[in-house]
Structure formats: C-alpha cells, structure tokens
CSV table of N, CA and C in Angstrom, one decimal:
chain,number,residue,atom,x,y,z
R,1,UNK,N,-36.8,-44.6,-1.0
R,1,UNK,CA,-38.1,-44.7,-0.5
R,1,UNK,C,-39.1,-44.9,-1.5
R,2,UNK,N,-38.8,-44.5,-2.5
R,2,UNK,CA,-40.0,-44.8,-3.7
R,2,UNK,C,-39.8,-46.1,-4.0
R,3,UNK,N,-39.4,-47.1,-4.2
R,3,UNK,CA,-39.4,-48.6,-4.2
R,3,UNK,C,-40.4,-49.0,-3.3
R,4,UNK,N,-40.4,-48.9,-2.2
R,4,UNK,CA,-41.1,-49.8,-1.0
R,4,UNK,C,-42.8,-49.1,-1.6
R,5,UNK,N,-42.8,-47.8,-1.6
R,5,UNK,CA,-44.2,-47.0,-2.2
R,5,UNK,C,-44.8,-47.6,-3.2
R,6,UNK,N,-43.6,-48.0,-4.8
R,6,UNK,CA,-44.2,-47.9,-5.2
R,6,UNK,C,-44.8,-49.7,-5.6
R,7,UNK,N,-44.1,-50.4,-4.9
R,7,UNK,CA,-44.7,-51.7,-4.4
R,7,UNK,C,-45.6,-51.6,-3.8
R,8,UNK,N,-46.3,-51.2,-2.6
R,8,UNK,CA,-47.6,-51.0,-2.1
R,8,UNK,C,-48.5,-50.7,-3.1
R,9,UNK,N,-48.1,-49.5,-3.9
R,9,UNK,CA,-49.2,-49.0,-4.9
R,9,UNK,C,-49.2,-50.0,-6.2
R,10,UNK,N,-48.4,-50.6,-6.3
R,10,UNK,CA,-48.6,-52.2,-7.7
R,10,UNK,C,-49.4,-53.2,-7.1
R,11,UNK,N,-48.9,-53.3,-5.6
R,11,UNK,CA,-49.7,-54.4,-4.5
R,11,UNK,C,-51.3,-54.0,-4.7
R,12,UNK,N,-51.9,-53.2,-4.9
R,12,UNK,CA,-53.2,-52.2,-4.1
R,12,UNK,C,-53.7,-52.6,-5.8
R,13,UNK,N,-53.1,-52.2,-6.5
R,13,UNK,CA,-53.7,-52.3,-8.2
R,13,UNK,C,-54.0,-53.8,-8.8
R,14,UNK,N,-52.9,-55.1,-8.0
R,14,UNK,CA,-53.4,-56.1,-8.4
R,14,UNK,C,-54.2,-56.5,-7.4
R,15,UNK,N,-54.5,-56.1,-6.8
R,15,UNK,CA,-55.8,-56.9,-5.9
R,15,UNK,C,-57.2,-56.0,-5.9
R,16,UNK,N,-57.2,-55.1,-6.8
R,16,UNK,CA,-58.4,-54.6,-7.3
R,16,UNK,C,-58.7,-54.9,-8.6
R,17,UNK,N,-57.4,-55.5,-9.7
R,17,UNK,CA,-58.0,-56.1,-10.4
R,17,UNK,C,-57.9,-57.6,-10.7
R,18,UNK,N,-57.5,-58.2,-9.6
R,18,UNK,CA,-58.1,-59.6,-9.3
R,18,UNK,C,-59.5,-59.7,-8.9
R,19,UNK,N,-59.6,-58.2,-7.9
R,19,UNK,CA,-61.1,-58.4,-7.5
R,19,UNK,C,-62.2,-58.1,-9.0
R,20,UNK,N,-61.7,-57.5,-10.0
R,20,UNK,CA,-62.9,-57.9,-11.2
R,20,UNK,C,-62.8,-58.6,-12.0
R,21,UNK,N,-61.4,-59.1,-12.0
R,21,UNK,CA,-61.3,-60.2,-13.0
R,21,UNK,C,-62.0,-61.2,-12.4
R,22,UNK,N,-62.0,-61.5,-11.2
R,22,UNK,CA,-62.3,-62.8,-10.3
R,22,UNK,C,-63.7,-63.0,-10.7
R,23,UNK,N,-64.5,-61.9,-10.8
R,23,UNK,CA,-66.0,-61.8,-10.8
R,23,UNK,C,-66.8,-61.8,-12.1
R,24,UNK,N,-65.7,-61.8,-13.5
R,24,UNK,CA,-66.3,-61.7,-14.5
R,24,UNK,C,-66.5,-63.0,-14.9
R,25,UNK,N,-67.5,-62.7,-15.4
R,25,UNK,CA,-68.2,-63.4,-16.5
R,25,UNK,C,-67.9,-63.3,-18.0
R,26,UNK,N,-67.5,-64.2,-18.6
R,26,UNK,CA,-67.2,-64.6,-20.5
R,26,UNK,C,-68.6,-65.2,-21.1
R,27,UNK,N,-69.4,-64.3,-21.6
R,27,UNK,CA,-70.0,-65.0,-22.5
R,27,UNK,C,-69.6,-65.4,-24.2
R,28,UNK,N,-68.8,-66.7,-24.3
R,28,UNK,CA,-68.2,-66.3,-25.5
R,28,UNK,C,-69.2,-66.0,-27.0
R,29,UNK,N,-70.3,-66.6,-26.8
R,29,UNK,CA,-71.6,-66.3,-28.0
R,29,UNK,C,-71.7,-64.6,-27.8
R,30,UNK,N,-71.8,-64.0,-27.2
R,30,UNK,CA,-72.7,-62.7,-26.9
R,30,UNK,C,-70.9,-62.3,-27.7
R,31,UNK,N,-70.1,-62.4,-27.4
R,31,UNK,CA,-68.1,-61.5,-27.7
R,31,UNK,C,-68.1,-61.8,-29.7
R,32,UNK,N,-68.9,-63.3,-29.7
R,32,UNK,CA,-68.6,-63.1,-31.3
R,32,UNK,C,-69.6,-62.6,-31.9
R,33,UNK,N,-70.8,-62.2,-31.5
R,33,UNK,CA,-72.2,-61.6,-31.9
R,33,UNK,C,-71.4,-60.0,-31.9
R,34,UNK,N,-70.9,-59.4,-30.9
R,34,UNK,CA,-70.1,-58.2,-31.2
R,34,UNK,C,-68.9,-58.1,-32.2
R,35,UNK,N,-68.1,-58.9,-32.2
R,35,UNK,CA,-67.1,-58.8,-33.4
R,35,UNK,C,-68.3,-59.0,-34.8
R,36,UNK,N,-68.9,-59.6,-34.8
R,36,UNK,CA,-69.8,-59.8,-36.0
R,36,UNK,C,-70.5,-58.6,-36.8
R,37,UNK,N,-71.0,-57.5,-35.5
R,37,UNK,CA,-71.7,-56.6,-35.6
R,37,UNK,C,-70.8,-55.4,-36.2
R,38,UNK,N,-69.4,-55.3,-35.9
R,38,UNK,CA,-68.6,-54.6,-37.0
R,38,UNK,C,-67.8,-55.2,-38.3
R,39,UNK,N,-68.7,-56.9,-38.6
R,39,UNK,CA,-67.9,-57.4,-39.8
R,39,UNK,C,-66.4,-56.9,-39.7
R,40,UNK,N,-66.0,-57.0,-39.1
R,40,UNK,CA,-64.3,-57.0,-39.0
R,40,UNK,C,-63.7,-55.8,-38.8
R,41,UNK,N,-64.1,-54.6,-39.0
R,41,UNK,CA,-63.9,-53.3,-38.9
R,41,UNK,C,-62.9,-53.1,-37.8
R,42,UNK,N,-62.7,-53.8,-36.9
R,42,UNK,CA,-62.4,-53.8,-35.2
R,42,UNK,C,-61.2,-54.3,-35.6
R,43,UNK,N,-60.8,-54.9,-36.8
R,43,UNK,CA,-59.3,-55.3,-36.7
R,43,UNK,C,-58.6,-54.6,-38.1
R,44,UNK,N,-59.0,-53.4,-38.4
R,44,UNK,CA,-58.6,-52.7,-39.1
R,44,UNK,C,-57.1,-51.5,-38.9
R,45,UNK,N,-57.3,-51.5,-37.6
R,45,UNK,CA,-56.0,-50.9,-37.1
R,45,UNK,C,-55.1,-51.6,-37.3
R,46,UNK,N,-55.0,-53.1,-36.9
R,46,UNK,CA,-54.0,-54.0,-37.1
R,46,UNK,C,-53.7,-54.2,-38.0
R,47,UNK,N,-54.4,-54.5,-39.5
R,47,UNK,CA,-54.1,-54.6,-40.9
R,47,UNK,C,-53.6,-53.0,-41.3
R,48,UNK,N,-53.8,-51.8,-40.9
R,48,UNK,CA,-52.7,-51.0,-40.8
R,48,UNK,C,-51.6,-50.8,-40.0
R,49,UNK,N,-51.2,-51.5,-39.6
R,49,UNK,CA,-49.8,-51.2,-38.9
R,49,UNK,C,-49.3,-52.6,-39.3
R,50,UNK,N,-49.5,-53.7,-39.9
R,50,UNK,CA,-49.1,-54.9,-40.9
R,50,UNK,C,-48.6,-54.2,-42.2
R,51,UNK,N,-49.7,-53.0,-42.5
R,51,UNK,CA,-49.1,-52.5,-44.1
R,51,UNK,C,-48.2,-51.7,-43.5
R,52,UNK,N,-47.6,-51.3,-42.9
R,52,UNK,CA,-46.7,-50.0,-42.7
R,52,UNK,C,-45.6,-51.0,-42.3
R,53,UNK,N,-46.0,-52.1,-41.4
R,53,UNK,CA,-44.5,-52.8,-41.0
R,53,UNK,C,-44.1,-53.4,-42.5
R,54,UNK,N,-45.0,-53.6,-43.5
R,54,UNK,CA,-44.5,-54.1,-44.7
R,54,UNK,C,-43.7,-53.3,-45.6
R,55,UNK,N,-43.7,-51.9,-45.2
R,55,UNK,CA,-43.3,-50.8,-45.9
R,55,UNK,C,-43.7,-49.8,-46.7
R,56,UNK,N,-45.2,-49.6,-46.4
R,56,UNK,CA,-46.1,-48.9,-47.2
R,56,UNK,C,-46.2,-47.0,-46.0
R,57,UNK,N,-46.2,-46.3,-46.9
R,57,UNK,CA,-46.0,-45.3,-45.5
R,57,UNK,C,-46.9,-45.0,-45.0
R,58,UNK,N,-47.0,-44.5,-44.2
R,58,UNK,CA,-48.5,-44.7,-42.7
R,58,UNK,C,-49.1,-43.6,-43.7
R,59,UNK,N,-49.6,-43.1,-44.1
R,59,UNK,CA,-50.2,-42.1,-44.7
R,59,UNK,C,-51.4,-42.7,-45.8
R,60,UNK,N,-50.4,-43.9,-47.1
R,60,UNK,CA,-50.9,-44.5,-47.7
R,60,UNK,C,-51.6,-45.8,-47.4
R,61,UNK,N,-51.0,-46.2,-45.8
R,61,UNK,CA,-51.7,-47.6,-45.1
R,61,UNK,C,-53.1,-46.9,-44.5
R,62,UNK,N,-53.4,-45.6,-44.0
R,62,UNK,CA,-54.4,-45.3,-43.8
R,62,UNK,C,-55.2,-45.1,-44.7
R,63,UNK,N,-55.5,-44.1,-45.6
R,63,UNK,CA,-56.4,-44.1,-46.6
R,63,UNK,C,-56.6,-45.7,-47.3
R,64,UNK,N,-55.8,-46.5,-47.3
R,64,UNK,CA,-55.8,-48.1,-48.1
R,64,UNK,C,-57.4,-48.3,-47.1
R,65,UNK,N,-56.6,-48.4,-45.6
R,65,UNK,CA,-57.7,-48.7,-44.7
R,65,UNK,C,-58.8,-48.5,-44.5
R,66,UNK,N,-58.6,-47.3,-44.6
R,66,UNK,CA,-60.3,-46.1,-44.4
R,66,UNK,C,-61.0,-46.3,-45.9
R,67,UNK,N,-60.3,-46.3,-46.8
R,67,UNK,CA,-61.4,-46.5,-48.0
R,67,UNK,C,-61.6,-48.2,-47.7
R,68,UNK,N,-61.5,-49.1,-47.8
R,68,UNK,CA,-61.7,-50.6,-47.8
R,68,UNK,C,-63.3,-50.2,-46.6
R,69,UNK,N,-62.7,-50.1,-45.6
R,69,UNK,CA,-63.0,-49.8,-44.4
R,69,UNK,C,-64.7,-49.4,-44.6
R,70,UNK,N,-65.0,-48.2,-45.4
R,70,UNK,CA,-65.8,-47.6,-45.7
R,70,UNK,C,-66.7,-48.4,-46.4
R,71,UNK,N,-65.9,-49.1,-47.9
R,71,UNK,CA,-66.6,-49.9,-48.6
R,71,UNK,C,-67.5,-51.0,-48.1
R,72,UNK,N,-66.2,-51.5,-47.2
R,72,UNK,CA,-67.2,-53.1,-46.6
R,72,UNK,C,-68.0,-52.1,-45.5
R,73,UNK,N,-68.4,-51.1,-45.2
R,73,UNK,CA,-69.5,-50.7,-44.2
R,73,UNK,C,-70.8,-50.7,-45.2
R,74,UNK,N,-70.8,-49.9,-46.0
R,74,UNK,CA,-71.6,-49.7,-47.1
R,74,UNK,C,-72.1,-50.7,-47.7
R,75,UNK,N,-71.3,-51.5,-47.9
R,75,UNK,CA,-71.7,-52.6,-48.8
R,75,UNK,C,-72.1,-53.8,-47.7
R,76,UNK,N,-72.5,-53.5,-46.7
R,76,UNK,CA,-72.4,-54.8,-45.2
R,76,UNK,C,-71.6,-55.9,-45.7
R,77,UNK,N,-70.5,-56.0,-46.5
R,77,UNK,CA,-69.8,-57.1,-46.4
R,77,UNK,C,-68.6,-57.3,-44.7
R,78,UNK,N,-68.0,-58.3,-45.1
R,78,UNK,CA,-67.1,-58.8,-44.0
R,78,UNK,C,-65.5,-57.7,-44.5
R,79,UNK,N,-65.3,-57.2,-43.5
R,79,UNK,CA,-64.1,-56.2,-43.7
R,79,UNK,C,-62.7,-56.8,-44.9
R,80,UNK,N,-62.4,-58.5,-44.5
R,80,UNK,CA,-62.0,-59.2,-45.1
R,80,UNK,C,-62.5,-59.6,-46.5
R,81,UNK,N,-63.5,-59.5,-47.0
R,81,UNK,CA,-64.0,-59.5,-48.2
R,81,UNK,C,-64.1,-58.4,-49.4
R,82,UNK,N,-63.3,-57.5,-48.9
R,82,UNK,CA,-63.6,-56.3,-50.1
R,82,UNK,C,-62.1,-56.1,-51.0
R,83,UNK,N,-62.4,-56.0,-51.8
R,83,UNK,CA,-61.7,-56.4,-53.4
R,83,UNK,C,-61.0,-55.2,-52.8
C-alpha cells in the first residue's frame, strides 16, 4: 500500500512545484548583481570540497578557505583574486 501513497504524495509535490516554477520570474541582471555582492564568497564551499577531493584533509581545506575567504572580504577583492 505505500507505493500507490507514496505516488499520490510525489504526484501532489510536483504540481505545487510546477505551480511556482511556472510563475517565476529570472531576472538574470538583478542574479549577477547578487553573486557580485559576495565577490565570489558563495562558491567557496565548492573550492573546499575540490581541495579535499584533491587530498588535502577537510580540516586544512577549511581554514585554506576561511582565511582566503576573510582576506578577499577585507580587502573587497574578488574571492578568486587573493594570493
């Protein structure tokens, strides 16, 4: 019996998020004005778990991250720009 349920309930979830997908709006200017506004900071998770898939251990890919991270805040540079 939980098959048929839990089809109804996957049924019920895609047609409420068709109903907001359907209705949104993309402004793509306003989405890179936000990525801009954290100079790259927002893809900093990802460039940690890149160092760690490279073999650096998650302990020393965090601190790499969080100090960079810190610097390009400080310094308003581009997250990608700090030495």
């Amino acid at each position: 019996m939980i098959l048929p349920d839990a089809s109804l309930g996957l049924d019920y979830m895609l047609s409420l998020m068709t109903g907001i997908i359907g209705d949104m709006v993309v402004y793509p200017d306003r989405m890179m004005q936000n990525l801009e506004l954290t100079r790259g900071l927002v893809f900093s998770p990802r460039v940690m778990l890149l160092l760690i898939e490279e073999g650096l251990d998650r302990t020393d890919a965090y601190d790499a991250v969080q100090r960079n991270s810190m610097k390009s805040w400080e310094a308003q540079l581009g997250f990608s720009r700090v030495d």
